[in-house]
Amino acid sequence: MKPLLEMRSITKTFPGVKALNAVNLTVMEGEIHALVGENGAGKSTLMKVLSGVYPSGSYEGEIHYDGQLAAFSGIRESEAVGIIIIHQELALVPLLSIAENLFIGNERARNGVVDWHETFRRTEALLKKVGLSEAPGTLVDRIGVGKQQLVEIAKALSKDVRLLILDEPTSALSEKDSQALLDLLTELKAQGVTSIIISHKLNEVRSIADRVTVIRDGSTISTLDARGEALTEDRIIRDMVGRDMAQRFPARESKPGDILMEVRDWNVWHPEHSERQVIRNACLNVRAGEVVGIAGLMGSGRTELAMSIFGRSYGRRISGEVFIDGAPADVSTVDRSIASGLAYVTEDRKHLGLVLDDTIQRNITLANLPEVASMGVISEAREVRVAEGFRKAINIRTPGVFQKVGNLSGGNQQKVVLSKWLFADPKVLILDEPTRGIDVGAKYEIYGIINKLVADGKGVLMISSELPELLGMCDRIYVMNEGALVGELTAAEASQERIMSFIVRS
Amino acid sequence: MASESAAHQDVRQGRSAGQYLANHLRDYGMVLALIAIMAFFQVTTDGTLLRPVNITNLFLQNSYIIIMALGMLLVIVAGHIDLSVGSVVGFVGALAAVMMVNWDWSIYLTIPSCLMVGILIGAAQGYWIAYWRIPSFIVTLAGMLVFRGASLWLLAGQSVGPFPRQFQALSTGFIPDLLPFVKTVFSVERMNGFAVVTGLVIAGLIVWMGLRSRARNRAYGMVTEPMSFFILRNLLVSGAIVFVSYKLATFRGLPNVLITMGVLTIIYAFITESTVLGRRIYALGGNEKAAKLSGIRTERLTFLTFVNMGMLAALAGLIFAARLNTATPKAGVSFELDVIAAVFIGGASMSGGVGKIVGAVVGAFIMGVMNNGMSIMGIGIDYQQVIKGLVLLAAVIFDVYNKNKQS
Ligand SMILES: Nc1ncnc2c1ncn2[C@@H]1O[C@H](COP(=O)(O)OP(=O)(O)OP(=O)(O)O)[C@@H](O)[C@H]1O
Ligand SMILES: [Mg+2]
């Protein structure tokens, strides 16, 4: 087998940051190559160099593709030779149809007039290929993230792809959707498409990749053969974090106290389709010193439940009561919810969590500005101290807190959102997919933070699609399905099978 | 993490003056452009531009634009736009004229009433924008028509004036020489001592505050500009202030509007840079949803930016009427364009969340100096518009180019 791609000694610097330092990467023709590494290690940057997002000249080093020296001055040139990248943050136009999205910039047209017949015909063929059964005319924002990801792949296929790059394609997908996507990759491999996949889900990497390259701090650490059984997740982790990690979840002694937050008979209707009830009679409670999980499939209403509680940020005709410390709490607006002691860490950091153009420092203090101000005047010194404190405490990889959050790697952005809400000092912290897109080492750090919070007598309500995470962290797990809480399990009772059985039975 | 911490040091200390300049090209670029433009007109007008009388005129002519630019900056940072300010200037001027001339109200009743009306106008527009989410472009476009019509109706198509002296002093009055002994000390005949001393004191204050904040930033490891830049910038700024105040002193002293304008600029710069309120407006414009989920009452904040804009537009209306000493139905026509242009030349971003008060003021001066210089040179209004349009475009292109280069 011959190499399709060789990246030699790639170095890329941003103002103040050396993101890549003489990285080497060799990808064989027809293989699935996994790229793993901690948040901010430089994975996305390397792929952007490869695909011409950062044009030749803006980095040092050589790219050999298909036996030739390649110097792409833009994404169009890399696409022309069959390198297609699907970015970490999806790039579909929400209010256009699937068909329109597939052929955006590449329209099927005659004399400048779009040929809709041809467009739809080809769309149908492509959708069939990726196993997506949606009408070509469906608007993209009407389908879930999992399906959007498939649309992205269909779009790649429409351009005669030879080397497909997927940057964390499954981080926002349910287990079922992830599996479908991985199956598709295997199928494409059989058809001769080479892929590079970036992922923090090492079980996926183990199951699908032929070879794995580990990057740490902008340098290549190792390339491992993943075929057969020899390569363990622990081995990969060792290269990623530079040391052995004995366990994935830090130990914690569970000592639940009194009920801290209680939600009674919570009902929510859909904001636009007023006849659709999204949450039905939800009742739940969180005790001091307790980590409570909410398990459920994507779309089961977990985020909607959390956001409707947090200042009625979602839904209409909301009814029900929230008690904090036994007294009825006013959660009718976000600022009142915060004042009552709630905080909500969103799952959608880019749109709902961060001001991307602002600095790390300004983002961290945003939800609790009065804490760094006196009489409405912000003390920048105090602000910097707070931000620096979080940078060290949860290890945000950045040259300084004056960096724009938009320039951070995905995982580090997540840490900024988390810092923001830790700084708001809530009694009950609602975490919505808190470790999405976060590397194993940082996950461990975040679990440690959660444990420390509950040890201080706070309560944590954690929504997660990763069952192992819920099982490893929670004292109690609620199971949600189609807008209703359909079961409750203690840590001792809980298992993947029992949670799934609740979902299936309801 | 050796490489990263080394890089870290670089960023903190500013790798070199060149690197620092590259990162802050925008901030300096604006000021340099202003200086270049002034130098250009100083030469082409044979020194008329910087004559004491013309400097005084520059302030009188631009005060209302600058005052409105302060409010417009907040509106634009919040992610909106206000097209109605020109008409509000006309309407409030007309209203003031009717109150004083037709109804014989005293200025102590007229001025507060007019400011109140401005606040109400801002509130009326802000209400629809903030709470009904009607695009500000539409609401204020409607406002622009409504208040233009309303001022025509108020004045019945006529000009109304003149105004009491006291009212005119709002714009064309000067601070009397409170320190007459200064000129004897310097043994010059015609010099307003108060103006000179004020200039010196302000220049001193600016340097002192700059040094203090520099020391503080250092202490907390924040990015500081290279010493050479700091010195150069302060020399330029304080030099300019002393120069201008001296020139003003040899004419009639400090104009009242200069004081109004200066105080307001300082207040708004402080609000935007150092207060919780200001910070929240930037967050609102940067990402409204995230701001809202951080507990910021985004609707109320949007509403308040428009209320504030209404008030400042009313103040500008009063000052403009006082300057003309008459209210005409055409007063304030197309002022909104100058104001908006000033804010964008000053580096604000169309999509919200970005922009500085100082930038808007410098932007307004760039527009003002060009207007003034071209008029002195006798360039026709036709060319003037073309040139101003091109300068606006160039400033924004410069911005976008810089931004692309940095990412
Ligand atoms: N435009 C930019 N300007 C400045 N620094 C940047 C920029 N883009 C990336 N970086 C920095 O480069 C480093 C590598 O980032 P990159 O996005 O490649 O990480 P990653 O390995 O993809 O991480 P993650 O798993 O969190 O997505 C980070 O330290 C990041 O802060
Ligand atoms: Mg990445």
mmCIF file with all atom_site columns, C-alpha atoms in Angstrom, chain A residues 14-18 21 40 54 217 307 310 313 334-336 338 344 346 349-358 361-362 365-370 373 376-385 388 391 397-400 402-404 407 420-421, chain B residues 1-12 15 19 23 216-217 220-223 270-297 300 349 351-354 403 405-407:
data_model
loop_
_atom_site.group_PDB
_atom_site.id
_atom_site.type_symbol
_atom_site.label_atom_id
_atom_site.label_alt_id
_atom_site.label_comp_id
_atom_site.label_asym_id
_atom_site.label_entity_id
_atom_site.label_seq_id
_atom_site.pdbx_PDB_ins_code
_atom_site.Cartn_x
_atom_site.Cartn_y
_atom_site.Cartn_z
_atom_site.occupancy
_atom_site.B_iso_or_equiv
_atom_site.pdbx_formal_charge
_atom_site.auth_seq_id
_atom_site.auth_comp_id
_atom_site.auth_asym_id
_atom_site.auth_atom_id
_atom_site.pdbx_PDB_model_num
ATOM 1   C CA . PHE A 1 14  ? -0.593  32.275 15.216 1.00 0.00 ? 14  PHE A CA 1
ATOM 2   C CA . PRO A 1 15  ? 0.227   35.547 16.922 1.00 0.00 ? 15  PRO A CA 1
ATOM 3   C CA . GLY A 1 16  ? 1.559   34.362 20.253 1.00 0.00 ? 16  GLY A CA 1
ATOM 4   C CA . VAL A 1 17  ? 0.820   30.656 19.748 1.00 0.00 ? 17  VAL A CA 1
ATOM 5   C CA . LYS A 1 18  ? 2.810   27.946 18.036 1.00 0.00 ? 18  LYS A CA 1
ATOM 6   C CA . ASN A 1 21  ? 5.625   22.358 15.654 1.00 0.00 ? 21  ASN A CA 1
ATOM 7   C CA . GLY A 1 40  ? -5.654  22.505 21.626 1.00 0.00 ? 40  GLY A CA 1
ATOM 8   C CA . TYR A 1 54  ? -4.619  28.219 5.809  1.00 0.00 ? 54  TYR A CA 1
ATOM 9   C CA . ASP A 1 217 ? 1.258   20.157 22.164 1.00 0.00 ? 217 ASP A CA 1
ATOM 10  C CA . MET A 1 307 ? -33.610 25.593 29.496 1.00 0.00 ? 307 MET A CA 1
ATOM 11  C CA . PHE A 1 310 ? -33.484 28.270 33.641 1.00 0.00 ? 310 PHE A CA 1
ATOM 12  C CA . SER A 1 313 ? -35.299 30.300 28.052 1.00 0.00 ? 313 SER A CA 1
ATOM 13  C CA . VAL A 1 334 ? -32.529 34.265 33.607 1.00 0.00 ? 334 VAL A CA 1
ATOM 14  C CA . ASP A 1 335 ? -31.239 36.893 36.010 1.00 0.00 ? 335 ASP A CA 1
ATOM 15  C CA . ARG A 1 336 ? -33.768 35.828 38.630 1.00 0.00 ? 336 ARG A CA 1
ATOM 16  C CA . ILE A 1 338 ? -29.183 33.083 38.656 1.00 0.00 ? 338 ILE A CA 1
ATOM 17  C CA . TYR A 1 344 ? -26.991 26.355 33.177 1.00 0.00 ? 344 TYR A CA 1
ATOM 18  C CA . THR A 1 346 ? -25.307 25.104 27.535 1.00 0.00 ? 346 THR A CA 1
ATOM 19  C CA . ARG A 1 349 ? -21.295 26.885 23.332 1.00 0.00 ? 349 ARG A CA 1
ATOM 20  C CA . LYS A 1 350 ? -20.839 28.720 20.070 1.00 0.00 ? 350 LYS A CA 1
ATOM 21  C CA . HIS A 1 351 ? -24.350 30.107 19.762 1.00 0.00 ? 351 HIS A CA 1
ATOM 22  C CA . LEU A 1 352 ? -25.591 30.212 23.319 1.00 0.00 ? 352 LEU A CA 1
ATOM 23  C CA . GLY A 1 353 ? -22.537 30.141 25.514 1.00 0.00 ? 353 GLY A CA 1
ATOM 24  C CA . LEU A 1 354 ? -19.858 32.517 24.298 1.00 0.00 ? 354 LEU A CA 1
ATOM 25  C CA . VAL A 1 355 ? -19.257 35.920 22.831 1.00 0.00 ? 355 VAL A CA 1
ATOM 26  C CA . LEU A 1 356 ? -16.701 34.615 20.355 1.00 0.00 ? 356 LEU A CA 1
ATOM 27  C CA . ASP A 1 357 ? -15.211 38.016 19.520 1.00 0.00 ? 357 ASP A CA 1
ATOM 28  C CA . ASP A 1 358 ? -14.577 38.816 23.161 1.00 0.00 ? 358 ASP A CA 1
ATOM 29  C CA . GLN A 1 361 ? -11.541 37.168 30.562 1.00 0.00 ? 361 GLN A CA 1
ATOM 30  C CA . ARG A 1 362 ? -14.661 39.023 29.491 1.00 0.00 ? 362 ARG A CA 1
ATOM 31  C CA . THR A 1 365 ? -17.042 37.247 34.162 1.00 0.00 ? 365 THR A CA 1
ATOM 32  C CA . LEU A 1 366 ? -20.102 37.945 32.027 1.00 0.00 ? 366 LEU A CA 1
ATOM 33  C CA . ALA A 1 367 ? -22.673 36.156 34.167 1.00 0.00 ? 367 ALA A CA 1
ATOM 34  C CA . ASN A 1 368 ? -21.426 37.667 37.398 1.00 0.00 ? 368 ASN A CA 1
ATOM 35  C CA . LEU A 1 369 ? -20.056 41.109 36.582 1.00 0.00 ? 369 LEU A CA 1
ATOM 36  C CA . PRO A 1 370 ? -21.090 42.701 39.883 1.00 0.00 ? 370 PRO A CA 1
ATOM 37  C CA . ALA A 1 373 ? -17.161 45.577 40.091 1.00 0.00 ? 373 ALA A CA 1
ATOM 38  C CA . GLY A 1 376 ? -21.062 49.417 38.691 1.00 0.00 ? 376 GLY A CA 1
ATOM 39  C CA . VAL A 1 377 ? -17.424 50.100 37.834 1.00 0.00 ? 377 VAL A CA 1
ATOM 40  C CA . ILE A 1 378 ? -15.452 47.070 36.750 1.00 0.00 ? 378 ILE A CA 1
ATOM 41  C CA . SER A 1 379 ? -12.058 46.537 38.310 1.00 0.00 ? 379 SER A CA 1
ATOM 42  C CA . GLU A 1 380 ? -10.044 45.098 35.497 1.00 0.00 ? 380 GLU A CA 1
ATOM 43  C CA . ALA A 1 381 ? -7.407  43.927 37.919 1.00 0.00 ? 381 ALA A CA 1
ATOM 44  C CA . ARG A 1 382 ? -9.909  41.858 39.832 1.00 0.00 ? 382 ARG A CA 1
ATOM 45  C CA . GLU A 1 383 ? -11.281 40.563 36.573 1.00 0.00 ? 383 GLU A CA 1
ATOM 46  C CA . VAL A 1 384 ? -7.883  39.404 35.371 1.00 0.00 ? 384 VAL A CA 1
ATOM 47  C CA . ARG A 1 385 ? -7.212  37.703 38.669 1.00 0.00 ? 385 ARG A CA 1
ATOM 48  C CA . GLU A 1 388 ? -6.259  33.751 35.514 1.00 0.00 ? 388 GLU A CA 1
ATOM 49  C CA . ARG A 1 391 ? -7.195  29.372 33.546 1.00 0.00 ? 391 ARG A CA 1
ATOM 50  C CA . ARG A 1 397 ? -4.724  26.072 27.148 1.00 0.00 ? 397 ARG A CA 1
ATOM 51  C CA . THR A 1 398 ? -4.042  29.592 26.012 1.00 0.00 ? 398 THR A CA 1
ATOM 52  C CA . PRO A 1 399 ? -1.189  32.062 26.094 1.00 0.00 ? 399 PRO A CA 1
ATOM 53  C CA . GLY A 1 400 ? -3.271  34.452 28.147 1.00 0.00 ? 400 GLY A CA 1
ATOM 54  C CA . PHE A 1 402 ? -6.694  38.303 26.646 1.00 0.00 ? 402 PHE A CA 1
ATOM 55  C CA . GLN A 1 403 ? -7.008  35.868 23.767 1.00 0.00 ? 403 GLN A CA 1
ATOM 56  C CA . LYS A 1 404 ? -10.203 35.954 21.782 1.00 0.00 ? 404 LYS A CA 1
ATOM 57  C CA . ASN A 1 407 ? -9.359  31.502 18.602 1.00 0.00 ? 407 ASN A CA 1
ATOM 58  C CA . LYS A 1 420 ? -18.207 31.385 33.494 1.00 0.00 ? 420 LYS A CA 1
ATOM 59  C CA . TRP A 1 421 ? -20.814 29.449 35.388 1.00 0.00 ? 421 TRP A CA 1
ATOM 60  C CA . MET B 2 1   ? 4.715   23.561 27.329 1.00 0.00 ? 1   MET B CA 1
ATOM 61  C CA . ALA B 2 2   ? 7.958   25.347 26.635 1.00 0.00 ? 2   ALA B CA 1
ATOM 62  C CA . SER B 2 3   ? 6.948   26.724 23.285 1.00 0.00 ? 3   SER B CA 1
ATOM 63  C CA . GLU B 2 4   ? 3.683   28.040 24.571 1.00 0.00 ? 4   GLU B CA 1
ATOM 64  C CA . SER B 2 5   ? 5.071   29.798 27.589 1.00 0.00 ? 5   SER B CA 1
ATOM 65  C CA . ALA B 2 6   ? 7.760   31.388 25.472 1.00 0.00 ? 6   ALA B CA 1
ATOM 66  C CA . ALA B 2 7   ? 5.115   32.584 23.090 1.00 0.00 ? 7   ALA B CA 1
ATOM 67  C CA . HIS B 2 8   ? 3.209   33.791 26.080 1.00 0.00 ? 8   HIS B CA 1
ATOM 68  C CA . GLN B 2 9   ? 6.044   36.066 27.118 1.00 0.00 ? 9   GLN B CA 1
ATOM 69  C CA . ASP B 2 10  ? 6.198   37.419 23.626 1.00 0.00 ? 10  ASP B CA 1
ATOM 70  C CA . VAL B 2 11  ? 2.583   38.395 23.715 1.00 0.00 ? 11  VAL B CA 1
ATOM 71  C CA . ARG B 2 12  ? 2.811   39.959 27.116 1.00 0.00 ? 12  ARG B CA 1
ATOM 72  C CA . ARG B 2 15  ? 7.503   41.115 20.805 1.00 0.00 ? 15  ARG B CA 1
ATOM 73  C CA . GLN B 2 19  ? 4.600   43.504 16.149 1.00 0.00 ? 19  GLN B CA 1
ATOM 74  C CA . ASN B 2 23  ? -1.778  44.238 16.151 1.00 0.00 ? 23  ASN B CA 1
ATOM 75  C CA . ARG B 2 216 ? -1.434  48.705 36.895 1.00 0.00 ? 216 ARG B CA 1
ATOM 76  C CA . ASN B 2 217 ? -1.562  46.700 33.672 1.00 0.00 ? 217 ASN B CA 1
ATOM 77  C CA . TYR B 2 220 ? -1.349  42.237 36.432 1.00 0.00 ? 220 TYR B CA 1
ATOM 78  C CA . GLY B 2 221 ? 0.589   41.024 33.455 1.00 0.00 ? 221 GLY B CA 1
ATOM 79  C CA . MET B 2 222 ? -1.691  42.607 30.888 1.00 0.00 ? 222 MET B CA 1
ATOM 80  C CA . VAL B 2 223 ? -0.565  43.595 27.436 1.00 0.00 ? 223 VAL B CA 1
ATOM 81  C CA . PHE B 2 270 ? -15.947 55.685 30.965 1.00 0.00 ? 270 PHE B CA 1
ATOM 82  C CA . ILE B 2 271 ? -19.328 53.963 30.725 1.00 0.00 ? 271 ILE B CA 1
ATOM 83  C CA . THR B 2 272 ? -18.334 51.843 27.760 1.00 0.00 ? 272 THR B CA 1
ATOM 84  C CA . GLU B 2 273 ? -14.899 50.893 28.984 1.00 0.00 ? 273 GLU B CA 1
ATOM 85  C CA . SER B 2 274 ? -15.225 50.508 32.697 1.00 0.00 ? 274 SER B CA 1
ATOM 86  C CA . THR B 2 275 ? -18.761 49.864 33.809 1.00 0.00 ? 275 THR B CA 1
ATOM 87  C CA . VAL B 2 276 ? -20.936 46.802 34.066 1.00 0.00 ? 276 VAL B CA 1
ATOM 88  C CA . LEU B 2 277 ? -23.541 48.570 31.964 1.00 0.00 ? 277 LEU B CA 1
ATOM 89  C CA . GLY B 2 278 ? -21.097 49.186 29.131 1.00 0.00 ? 278 GLY B CA 1
ATOM 90  C CA . ARG B 2 279 ? -19.734 45.678 29.230 1.00 0.00 ? 279 ARG B CA 1
ATOM 91  C CA . ARG B 2 280 ? -23.234 44.308 28.934 1.00 0.00 ? 280 ARG B CA 1
ATOM 92  C CA . ILE B 2 281 ? -23.971 46.386 25.867 1.00 0.00 ? 281 ILE B CA 1
ATOM 93  C CA . TYR B 2 282 ? -20.906 44.925 24.143 1.00 0.00 ? 282 TYR B CA 1
ATOM 94  C CA . ALA B 2 283 ? -21.952 41.416 25.116 1.00 0.00 ? 283 ALA B CA 1
ATOM 95  C CA . LEU B 2 284 ? -25.460 42.082 23.849 1.00 0.00 ? 284 LEU B CA 1
ATOM 96  C CA . GLY B 2 285 ? -24.119 43.136 20.477 1.00 0.00 ? 285 GLY B CA 1
ATOM 97  C CA . GLY B 2 286 ? -21.523 40.374 20.362 1.00 0.00 ? 286 GLY B CA 1
ATOM 98  C CA . ASN B 2 287 ? -23.932 37.513 20.950 1.00 0.00 ? 287 ASN B CA 1
ATOM 99  C CA . GLU B 2 288 ? -27.416 38.379 22.045 1.00 0.00 ? 288 GLU B CA 1
ATOM 100 C CA . LYS B 2 289 ? -28.463 34.841 22.897 1.00 0.00 ? 289 LYS B CA 1
ATOM 101 C CA . ALA B 2 290 ? -25.394 34.169 25.007 1.00 0.00 ? 290 ALA B CA 1
ATOM 102 C CA . ALA B 2 291 ? -25.850 37.523 26.737 1.00 0.00 ? 291 ALA B CA 1
ATOM 103 C CA . LYS B 2 292 ? -29.433 36.696 27.523 1.00 0.00 ? 292 LYS B CA 1
ATOM 104 C CA . LEU B 2 293 ? -28.505 33.286 28.888 1.00 0.00 ? 293 LEU B CA 1
ATOM 105 C CA . SER B 2 294 ? -25.932 34.998 31.081 1.00 0.00 ? 294 SER B CA 1
ATOM 106 C CA . GLY B 2 295 ? -28.673 36.858 32.866 1.00 0.00 ? 295 GLY B CA 1
ATOM 107 C CA . ILE B 2 296 ? -28.455 40.119 30.979 1.00 0.00 ? 296 ILE B CA 1
ATOM 108 C CA . ARG B 2 297 ? -31.840 41.733 30.421 1.00 0.00 ? 297 ARG B CA 1
ATOM 109 C CA . ARG B 2 300 ? -34.273 46.471 28.606 1.00 0.00 ? 300 ARG B CA 1
ATOM 110 C CA . SER B 2 349 ? -18.625 46.843 13.345 1.00 0.00 ? 349 SER B CA 1
ATOM 111 C CA . SER B 2 351 ? -22.673 43.295 13.201 1.00 0.00 ? 351 SER B CA 1
ATOM 112 C CA . GLY B 2 352 ? -22.387 44.783 16.676 1.00 0.00 ? 352 GLY B CA 1
ATOM 113 C CA . GLY B 2 353 ? -20.201 44.148 19.691 1.00 0.00 ? 353 GLY B CA 1
ATOM 114 C CA . VAL B 2 354 ? -17.227 46.180 18.463 1.00 0.00 ? 354 VAL B CA 1
ATOM 115 C CA . LYS B 2 403 ? -9.265  41.679 10.494 1.00 0.00 ? 403 LYS B CA 1
ATOM 116 C CA . LYS B 2 405 ? -4.935  39.478 8.148  1.00 0.00 ? 405 LYS B CA 1
ATOM 117 C CA . GLN B 2 406 ? -5.041  38.804 11.835 1.00 0.00 ? 406 GLN B CA 1
ATOM 118 C CA . SER B 2 407 ? -7.045  35.596 11.714 1.00 0.00 ? 407 SER B CA 1
#
